[in-house]
Amino acid sequence: MKKLWEGRFAKATDKLLEKFNASITFDKRLYKEDIKGSIAHSKMLSKQGIIMEKEQKNIEKGLLQIKEEIEKGIFEFKIEDEDIHMAIEKRLTEIIGETAGKLHTARSRNDQVALDIRMYAMEEAREIKKLLINMEKTIIDMSEKYKSVIIPGYTHLQRAQPILFSHYLMAYFQMFKRDISRIEDFLGRTDEMPLGAGALAGTTFNIDRHFTASELAFSKPTENSLDSVSDRDFIIELCFIISMISMHLSRFSEEIIIWCSSEFSFLTPDDAFSTGSSIMPQKKNPDIPELIRGKTGRIYGNLISLLTTMKALPLAYNKDMQEDKESIFDSIDTIKISIEIFYKMLSTLKVNKEKILTSMKKGFLNATDVADYLAKKNIPFRKAHKISGKIVSYCEDKNIDIEEMTLEEFKNFSDMFENDIFNEITLKNCVNKRNSYGGTSYENIKMQIKKGKKYIENIE
Ligand code: ARG
């Protein structure tokens, strides 16, 4: 089998090396970017008089035919072709003959792959952003649907203070909003076109990199040819953003898993989004959030793997960098399906209002409000805290909730207590009094949802 680079070689490549060296099995997914980049490059070559217009037309036609062949599934990917770049060029030679050999003028596979993977990463980042927007919409819908539901808020996974379920959901809205903004930053920073850097030092041909950049919808060409072919920061950065999204999803998943357990039963998963057990007929397992939580490990692994691959690489291109692809492809595929299935599952979750309400009994979630009540009557907060603590301990002994005490009982702890204490410590009031900016009150949540909707409208 002839190689495109065989000129200086006297012997054929060892079969094992061929297999070891090849990236075609996975980089074939860059075919679209590769063809797009090659067409832009050929147009630039023709505009600059480096190849003839007729030759450019031929090249472009051939490349479009290859694209069609790949999309129809009739293109033959061969290990001997090593990678997608050479596979396409070889096929181009078969289709249009010697002219195909002109396409690689003023270009190297080093800047070619840097361009392809960059375009691919940017396109996928845009897709991930779209999925995150769907996630945000689902969160808003759920927040509105369950706007009156109060749940226990936790710290240390101990019942702390009552909060609105929608306040809880909207916390995730904020996390995904930051993820979206990270993607936007990433897209801005990555918007530089590396083709024309050549193997490492630029080229002797009179190329127009600004033209190629604008053909490919980049704002500008990269500044330094060495950096252009050896930079994989953007891949690592995208891997990091994906890791962060995954971490957010995993935290969300953890709560769903716990809340779907019979011990909690705050939520019931929809049949379409849960699985059964092959041995225990009663089981309904939350496989989706569990898998999302589990996949986070692999996604972090991809990030660490990329950082490690890059850590000691001398400038400029080194073959180590071929290892960037499987990690980033895997992270992208994994996060895309995870986000999509997560928001679909989320929208079908049933919230068990009654069960949640009973769970709040004996939780003393209003103990802070008892302390706040006294502090508002000018008792120093530390002292008020102590009194409220004593009340909790008293109630624990009597096996009652704070609001079940009589006014006389309250007065035994402080004569500042009056009849209005009962109104102060209802769950609803505990929530609605937390009206400080960003707090859980119904008024605040209404504002959060309103702002959230506006954000989504403007981002699309
Ligand atoms: N398949 C290679 C990669 O993914 C393309 C660049 C190869 N360049 C080279 N000089 N061998 O990195």
PDB file of C-alpha atoms in Angstrom, residues 176-377:
ATOM      1  CA  PHE A 176     -25.888  25.805  34.343  1.00  0.00           C
ATOM      2  CA  LYS A 177     -26.015  29.507  33.574  1.00  0.00           C
ATOM      3  CA  ARG A 178     -22.370  29.752  34.601  1.00  0.00           C
ATOM      4  CA  ASP A 179     -21.609  26.713  32.424  1.00  0.00           C
ATOM      5  CA  ILE A 180     -23.239  28.428  29.459  1.00  0.00           C
ATOM      6  CA  SER A 181     -21.187  31.531  30.071  1.00  0.00           C
ATOM      7  CA  ARG A 182     -18.034  29.395  30.277  1.00  0.00           C
ATOM      8  CA  ILE A 183     -18.898  27.986  26.842  1.00  0.00           C
ATOM      9  CA  GLU A 184     -19.374  31.498  25.497  1.00  0.00           C
ATOM     10  CA  ASP A 185     -15.972  32.547  26.855  1.00  0.00           C
ATOM     11  CA  PHE A 186     -14.456  29.430  25.362  1.00  0.00           C
ATOM     12  CA  LEU A 187     -15.946  30.192  21.953  1.00  0.00           C
ATOM     13  CA  GLY A 188     -14.609  33.731  22.052  1.00  0.00           C
ATOM     14  CA  ARG A 189     -11.090  32.657  22.994  1.00  0.00           C
ATOM     15  CA  THR A 190     -10.980  29.779  20.504  1.00  0.00           C
ATOM     16  CA  ASP A 191     -12.079  31.923  17.603  1.00  0.00           C
ATOM     17  CA  GLU A 192      -8.674  32.018  15.856  1.00  0.00           C
ATOM     18  CA  MET A 193      -7.848  30.133  12.694  1.00  0.00           C
ATOM     19  CA  PRO A 194      -4.620  28.054  12.764  1.00  0.00           C
ATOM     20  CA  LEU A 195      -4.322  26.961   9.107  1.00  0.00           C
ATOM     21  CA  GLY A 196      -1.316  28.439   7.349  1.00  0.00           C
ATOM     22  CA  ALA A 197       1.003  27.781  10.277  1.00  0.00           C
ATOM     23  CA  GLY A 198       2.402  24.980   8.127  1.00  0.00           C
ATOM     24  CA  ALA A 199       4.363  22.257   9.851  1.00  0.00           C
ATOM     25  CA  LEU A 200       5.535  24.706  12.502  1.00  0.00           C
ATOM     26  CA  ALA A 201       7.178  27.792  11.012  1.00  0.00           C
ATOM     27  CA  GLY A 202       4.747  29.233   8.501  1.00  0.00           C
ATOM     28  CA  THR A 203       5.214  28.879   4.749  1.00  0.00           C
ATOM     29  CA  THR A 204       7.253  30.274   1.876  1.00  0.00           C
ATOM     30  CA  PHE A 205       4.102  30.691  -0.222  1.00  0.00           C
ATOM     31  CA  ASN A 206       2.298  33.980  -0.436  1.00  0.00           C
ATOM     32  CA  ILE A 207      -0.830  32.822   1.393  1.00  0.00           C
ATOM     33  CA  ASP A 208      -3.689  34.931   2.767  1.00  0.00           C
ATOM     34  CA  ARG A 209      -4.587  33.598   6.178  1.00  0.00           C
ATOM     35  CA  HIS A 210      -7.118  36.356   6.778  1.00  0.00           C
ATOM     36  CA  PHE A 211      -9.024  35.161   3.731  1.00  0.00           C
ATOM     37  CA  THR A 212      -9.034  31.536   4.932  1.00  0.00           C
ATOM     38  CA  ALA A 213     -10.115  32.702   8.384  1.00  0.00           C
ATOM     39  CA  SER A 214     -13.083  34.580   7.031  1.00  0.00           C
ATOM     40  CA  GLU A 215     -14.017  31.728   4.645  1.00  0.00           C
ATOM     41  CA  LEU A 216     -14.256  29.492   7.704  1.00  0.00           C
ATOM     42  CA  ALA A 217     -16.137  32.084   9.788  1.00  0.00           C
ATOM     43  CA  PHE A 218     -13.261  32.738  12.181  1.00  0.00           C
ATOM     44  CA  SER A 219     -12.629  36.315  13.311  1.00  0.00           C
ATOM     45  CA  LYS A 220      -8.904  36.161  12.683  1.00  0.00           C
ATOM     46  CA  PRO A 221      -5.905  33.918  12.054  1.00  0.00           C
ATOM     47  CA  THR A 222      -3.733  32.766  14.980  1.00  0.00           C
ATOM     48  CA  GLU A 223      -0.687  34.931  15.723  1.00  0.00           C
ATOM     49  CA  ASN A 224       2.172  32.483  16.154  1.00  0.00           C
ATOM     50  CA  SER A 225       2.728  29.458  13.946  1.00  0.00           C
ATOM     51  CA  LEU A 226       4.515  27.403  16.624  1.00  0.00           C
ATOM     52  CA  ASP A 227       1.692  27.947  19.051  1.00  0.00           C
ATOM     53  CA  SER A 228      -0.907  27.301  16.355  1.00  0.00           C
ATOM     54  CA  VAL A 229       0.188  23.721  15.739  1.00  0.00           C
ATOM     55  CA  SER A 230       0.993  22.826  19.323  1.00  0.00           C
ATOM     56  CA  ASP A 231      -1.912  24.469  21.119  1.00  0.00           C
ATOM     57  CA  ARG A 232      -4.473  22.105  22.583  1.00  0.00           C
ATOM     58  CA  ASP A 233      -5.551  24.456  25.353  1.00  0.00           C
ATOM     59  CA  PHE A 234      -8.973  24.753  23.820  1.00  0.00           C
ATOM     60  CA  ILE A 235      -9.503  21.002  23.985  1.00  0.00           C
ATOM     61  CA  ILE A 236      -8.464  20.907  27.605  1.00  0.00           C
ATOM     62  CA  GLU A 237     -10.645  23.901  28.304  1.00  0.00           C
ATOM     63  CA  LEU A 238     -13.679  22.283  26.732  1.00  0.00           C
ATOM     64  CA  CYS A 239     -12.931  19.109  28.661  1.00  0.00           C
ATOM     65  CA  PHE A 240     -12.853  21.163  31.831  1.00  0.00           C
ATOM     66  CA  ILE A 241     -16.148  22.876  31.046  1.00  0.00           C
ATOM     67  CA  ILE A 242     -17.674  19.471  30.396  1.00  0.00           C
ATOM     68  CA  SER A 243     -16.254  18.237  33.700  1.00  0.00           C
ATOM     69  CA  MET A 244     -17.880  21.149  35.484  1.00  0.00           C
ATOM     70  CA  ILE A 245     -21.249  20.496  33.814  1.00  0.00           C
ATOM     71  CA  SER A 246     -20.878  16.862  34.718  1.00  0.00           C
ATOM     72  CA  MET A 247     -20.134  17.721  38.335  1.00  0.00           C
ATOM     73  CA  HIS A 248     -23.282  19.864  38.459  1.00  0.00           C
ATOM     74  CA  LEU A 249     -25.347  17.096  36.918  1.00  0.00           C
ATOM     75  CA  SER A 250     -23.864  14.610  39.330  1.00  0.00           C
ATOM     76  CA  ARG A 251     -24.824  16.662  42.384  1.00  0.00           C
ATOM     77  CA  PHE A 252     -28.329  17.076  41.032  1.00  0.00           C
ATOM     78  CA  SER A 253     -28.424  13.324  40.343  1.00  0.00           C
ATOM     79  CA  GLU A 254     -27.325  12.467  43.842  1.00  0.00           C
ATOM     80  CA  GLU A 255     -30.276  14.357  45.304  1.00  0.00           C
ATOM     81  CA  ILE A 256     -32.691  12.730  42.902  1.00  0.00           C
ATOM     82  CA  ILE A 257     -31.356   9.287  43.793  1.00  0.00           C
ATOM     83  CA  ILE A 258     -31.710   9.939  47.510  1.00  0.00           C
ATOM     84  CA  TRP A 259     -35.092  11.606  47.173  1.00  0.00           C
ATOM     85  CA  CYS A 260     -36.453   8.729  45.094  1.00  0.00           C
ATOM     86  CA  SER A 261     -35.559   6.197  47.828  1.00  0.00           C
ATOM     87  CA  SER A 262     -38.408   4.856  49.976  1.00  0.00           C
ATOM     88  CA  GLU A 263     -36.728   6.451  52.990  1.00  0.00           C
ATOM     89  CA  PHE A 264     -37.339   9.890  51.471  1.00  0.00           C
ATOM     90  CA  SER A 265     -39.987   9.358  48.776  1.00  0.00           C
ATOM     91  CA  PHE A 266     -39.939  13.063  47.966  1.00  0.00           C
ATOM     92  CA  LEU A 267     -39.894  12.214  44.282  1.00  0.00           C
ATOM     93  CA  THR A 268     -41.234   9.423  42.122  1.00  0.00           C
ATOM     94  CA  PRO A 269     -39.422   8.682  38.887  1.00  0.00           C
ATOM     95  CA  ASP A 270     -41.501   8.150  35.795  1.00  0.00           C
ATOM     96  CA  ASP A 271     -41.730   4.569  34.533  1.00  0.00           C
ATOM     97  CA  ALA A 272     -40.288   5.608  31.180  1.00  0.00           C
ATOM     98  CA  PHE A 273     -37.177   6.925  32.882  1.00  0.00           C
ATOM     99  CA  SER A 274     -36.426   4.217  35.426  1.00  0.00           C
ATOM    100  CA  THR A 275     -35.538   0.564  35.279  1.00  0.00           C
ATOM    101  CA  GLY A 276     -36.484  -2.600  37.100  1.00  0.00           C
ATOM    102  CA  SER A 277     -34.457  -5.271  38.815  1.00  0.00           C
ATOM    103  CA  SER A 278     -34.033  -8.719  37.322  1.00  0.00           C
ATOM    104  CA  ILE A 279     -34.498 -10.351  40.730  1.00  0.00           C
ATOM    105  CA  MET A 280     -36.427  -7.984  42.989  1.00  0.00           C
ATOM    106  CA  PRO A 281     -39.852  -7.341  41.488  1.00  0.00           C
ATOM    107  CA  GLN A 282     -40.616  -4.349  43.713  1.00  0.00           C
ATOM    108  CA  LYS A 283     -37.625  -2.324  42.547  1.00  0.00           C
ATOM    109  CA  LYS A 284     -37.753   0.810  40.453  1.00  0.00           C
ATOM    110  CA  ASN A 285     -34.208   1.991  40.040  1.00  0.00           C
ATOM    111  CA  PRO A 286     -33.005   5.506  39.228  1.00  0.00           C
ATOM    112  CA  ASP A 287     -30.466   4.307  36.657  1.00  0.00           C
ATOM    113  CA  ILE A 288     -30.321   7.595  34.788  1.00  0.00           C
ATOM    114  CA  PRO A 289     -29.049   9.779  37.629  1.00  0.00           C
ATOM    115  CA  GLU A 290     -26.819   6.935  38.794  1.00  0.00           C
ATOM    116  CA  LEU A 291     -25.217   6.619  35.378  1.00  0.00           C
ATOM    117  CA  ILE A 292     -24.764  10.355  35.094  1.00  0.00           C
ATOM    118  CA  ARG A 293     -23.070  10.370  38.488  1.00  0.00           C
ATOM    119  CA  GLY A 294     -20.934   7.435  37.387  1.00  0.00           C
ATOM    120  CA  LYS A 295     -19.940   8.892  34.042  1.00  0.00           C
ATOM    121  CA  THR A 296     -18.583  11.958  35.820  1.00  0.00           C
ATOM    122  CA  GLY A 297     -15.601   9.842  36.794  1.00  0.00           C
ATOM    123  CA  ARG A 298     -14.769   9.090  33.197  1.00  0.00           C
ATOM    124  CA  ILE A 299     -15.246  12.699  32.181  1.00  0.00           C
ATOM    125  CA  TYR A 300     -12.805  13.863  34.870  1.00  0.00           C
ATOM    126  CA  GLY A 301     -10.456  11.115  33.683  1.00  0.00           C
ATOM    127  CA  ASN A 302     -10.480  12.551  30.168  1.00  0.00           C
ATOM    128  CA  LEU A 303      -9.506  15.965  31.499  1.00  0.00           C
ATOM    129  CA  ILE A 304      -6.641  14.586  33.569  1.00  0.00           C
ATOM    130  CA  SER A 305      -5.524  12.434  30.672  1.00  0.00           C
ATOM    131  CA  LEU A 306      -5.303  15.443  28.354  1.00  0.00           C
ATOM    132  CA  LEU A 307      -3.496  17.602  30.882  1.00  0.00           C
ATOM    133  CA  THR A 308      -1.018  14.798  31.428  1.00  0.00           C
ATOM    134  CA  THR A 309      -0.483  14.184  27.714  1.00  0.00           C
ATOM    135  CA  MET A 310       0.351  17.835  27.173  1.00  0.00           C
ATOM    136  CA  LYS A 311       2.413  18.446  30.272  1.00  0.00           C
ATOM    137  CA  ALA A 312       5.940  17.885  28.968  1.00  0.00           C
ATOM    138  CA  LEU A 313       5.567  18.300  25.233  1.00  0.00           C
ATOM    139  CA  PRO A 314       8.259  20.367  23.613  1.00  0.00           C
ATOM    140  CA  LEU A 315       7.178  22.726  20.849  1.00  0.00           C
ATOM    141  CA  ALA A 316       5.775  22.249  18.315  1.00  0.00           C
ATOM    142  CA  TYR A 317       3.715  19.259  17.095  1.00  0.00           C
ATOM    143  CA  ASN A 318       4.355  15.840  18.639  1.00  0.00           C
ATOM    144  CA  LYS A 319       2.497  12.668  17.828  1.00  0.00           C
ATOM    145  CA  ASP A 320       1.413  12.446  21.470  1.00  0.00           C
ATOM    146  CA  MET A 321      -1.152  15.032  20.528  1.00  0.00           C
ATOM    147  CA  GLN A 322      -3.060  12.524  18.447  1.00  0.00           C
ATOM    148  CA  GLU A 323      -4.193  11.225  21.837  1.00  0.00           C
ATOM    149  CA  ASP A 324      -6.326  14.335  22.328  1.00  0.00           C
ATOM    150  CA  LYS A 325      -9.126  12.999  20.202  1.00  0.00           C
ATOM    151  CA  GLU A 326     -10.520   9.980  21.987  1.00  0.00           C
ATOM    152  CA  SER A 327     -10.705  11.896  25.253  1.00  0.00           C
ATOM    153  CA  ILE A 328     -12.464  14.945  23.902  1.00  0.00           C
ATOM    154  CA  PHE A 329     -14.780  12.895  21.693  1.00  0.00           C
ATOM    155  CA  ASP A 330     -15.751  10.746  24.641  1.00  0.00           C
ATOM    156  CA  SER A 331     -16.363  13.743  26.905  1.00  0.00           C
ATOM    157  CA  ILE A 332     -18.486  15.454  24.265  1.00  0.00           C
ATOM    158  CA  ASP A 333     -20.573  12.360  23.496  1.00  0.00           C
ATOM    159  CA  THR A 334     -21.049  11.564  27.145  1.00  0.00           C
ATOM    160  CA  ILE A 335     -22.094  15.035  28.246  1.00  0.00           C
ATOM    161  CA  LYS A 336     -24.475  15.529  25.335  1.00  0.00           C
ATOM    162  CA  ILE A 337     -26.514  12.434  26.040  1.00  0.00           C
ATOM    163  CA  SER A 338     -26.300  13.032  29.788  1.00  0.00           C
ATOM    164  CA  ILE A 339     -27.724  16.550  29.585  1.00  0.00           C
ATOM    165  CA  GLU A 340     -30.489  15.519  27.232  1.00  0.00           C
ATOM    166  CA  ILE A 341     -31.625  12.506  29.172  1.00  0.00           C
ATOM    167  CA  PHE A 342     -31.354  14.396  32.430  1.00  0.00           C
ATOM    168  CA  TYR A 343     -33.724  17.200  31.491  1.00  0.00           C
ATOM    169  CA  LYS A 344     -36.155  14.755  29.922  1.00  0.00           C
ATOM    170  CA  MET A 345     -36.140  12.732  33.120  1.00  0.00           C
ATOM    171  CA  LEU A 346     -36.395  15.860  35.266  1.00  0.00           C
ATOM    172  CA  SER A 347     -39.525  17.029  33.499  1.00  0.00           C
ATOM    173  CA  THR A 348     -41.288  13.725  34.262  1.00  0.00           C
ATOM    174  CA  LEU A 349     -40.418  13.506  37.965  1.00  0.00           C
ATOM    175  CA  LYS A 350     -43.414  13.528  40.268  1.00  0.00           C
ATOM    176  CA  VAL A 351     -43.071  15.628  43.401  1.00  0.00           C
ATOM    177  CA  ASN A 352     -44.814  14.083  46.405  1.00  0.00           C
ATOM    178  CA  LYS A 353     -46.019  17.156  48.228  1.00  0.00           C
ATOM    179  CA  GLU A 354     -47.731  15.280  51.054  1.00  0.00           C
ATOM    180  CA  LYS A 355     -44.805  13.030  51.759  1.00  0.00           C
ATOM    181  CA  ILE A 356     -42.474  16.013  51.866  1.00  0.00           C
ATOM    182  CA  LEU A 357     -44.773  17.771  54.289  1.00  0.00           C
ATOM    183  CA  THR A 358     -44.846  14.844  56.724  1.00  0.00           C
ATOM    184  CA  SER A 359     -41.084  14.562  56.524  1.00  0.00           C
ATOM    185  CA  MET A 360     -40.797  18.052  57.907  1.00  0.00           C
ATOM    186  CA  LYS A 361     -42.473  17.054  61.173  1.00  0.00           C
ATOM    187  CA  LYS A 362     -40.068  16.901  64.095  1.00  0.00           C
ATOM    188  CA  GLY A 363     -37.355  18.444  62.020  1.00  0.00           C
ATOM    189  CA  PHE A 364     -37.342  21.700  64.022  1.00  0.00           C
ATOM    190  CA  LEU A 365     -36.832  23.536  60.747  1.00  0.00           C
ATOM    191  CA  ASN A 366     -38.293  26.647  62.375  1.00  0.00           C
ATOM    192  CA  ALA A 367     -35.783  26.758  65.263  1.00  0.00           C
ATOM    193  CA  THR A 368     -33.850  29.594  63.602  1.00  0.00           C
ATOM    194  CA  ASP A 369     -37.090  31.528  63.295  1.00  0.00           C
ATOM    195  CA  VAL A 370     -37.709  31.206  67.026  1.00  0.00           C
ATOM    196  CA  ALA A 371     -34.249  32.677  67.612  1.00  0.00           C
ATOM    197  CA  ASP A 372     -34.840  35.400  65.004  1.00  0.00           C
ATOM    198  CA  TYR A 373     -38.155  36.250  66.717  1.00  0.00           C
ATOM    199  CA  LEU A 374     -36.385  36.889  70.011  1.00  0.00           C
ATOM    200  CA  ALA A 375     -33.484  38.715  68.372  1.00  0.00           C
ATOM    201  CA  LYS A 376     -35.971  41.064  66.735  1.00  0.00           C
ATOM    202  CA  LYS A 377     -37.207  41.809  70.250  1.00  0.00           C
TER     203      LYS A 377
END
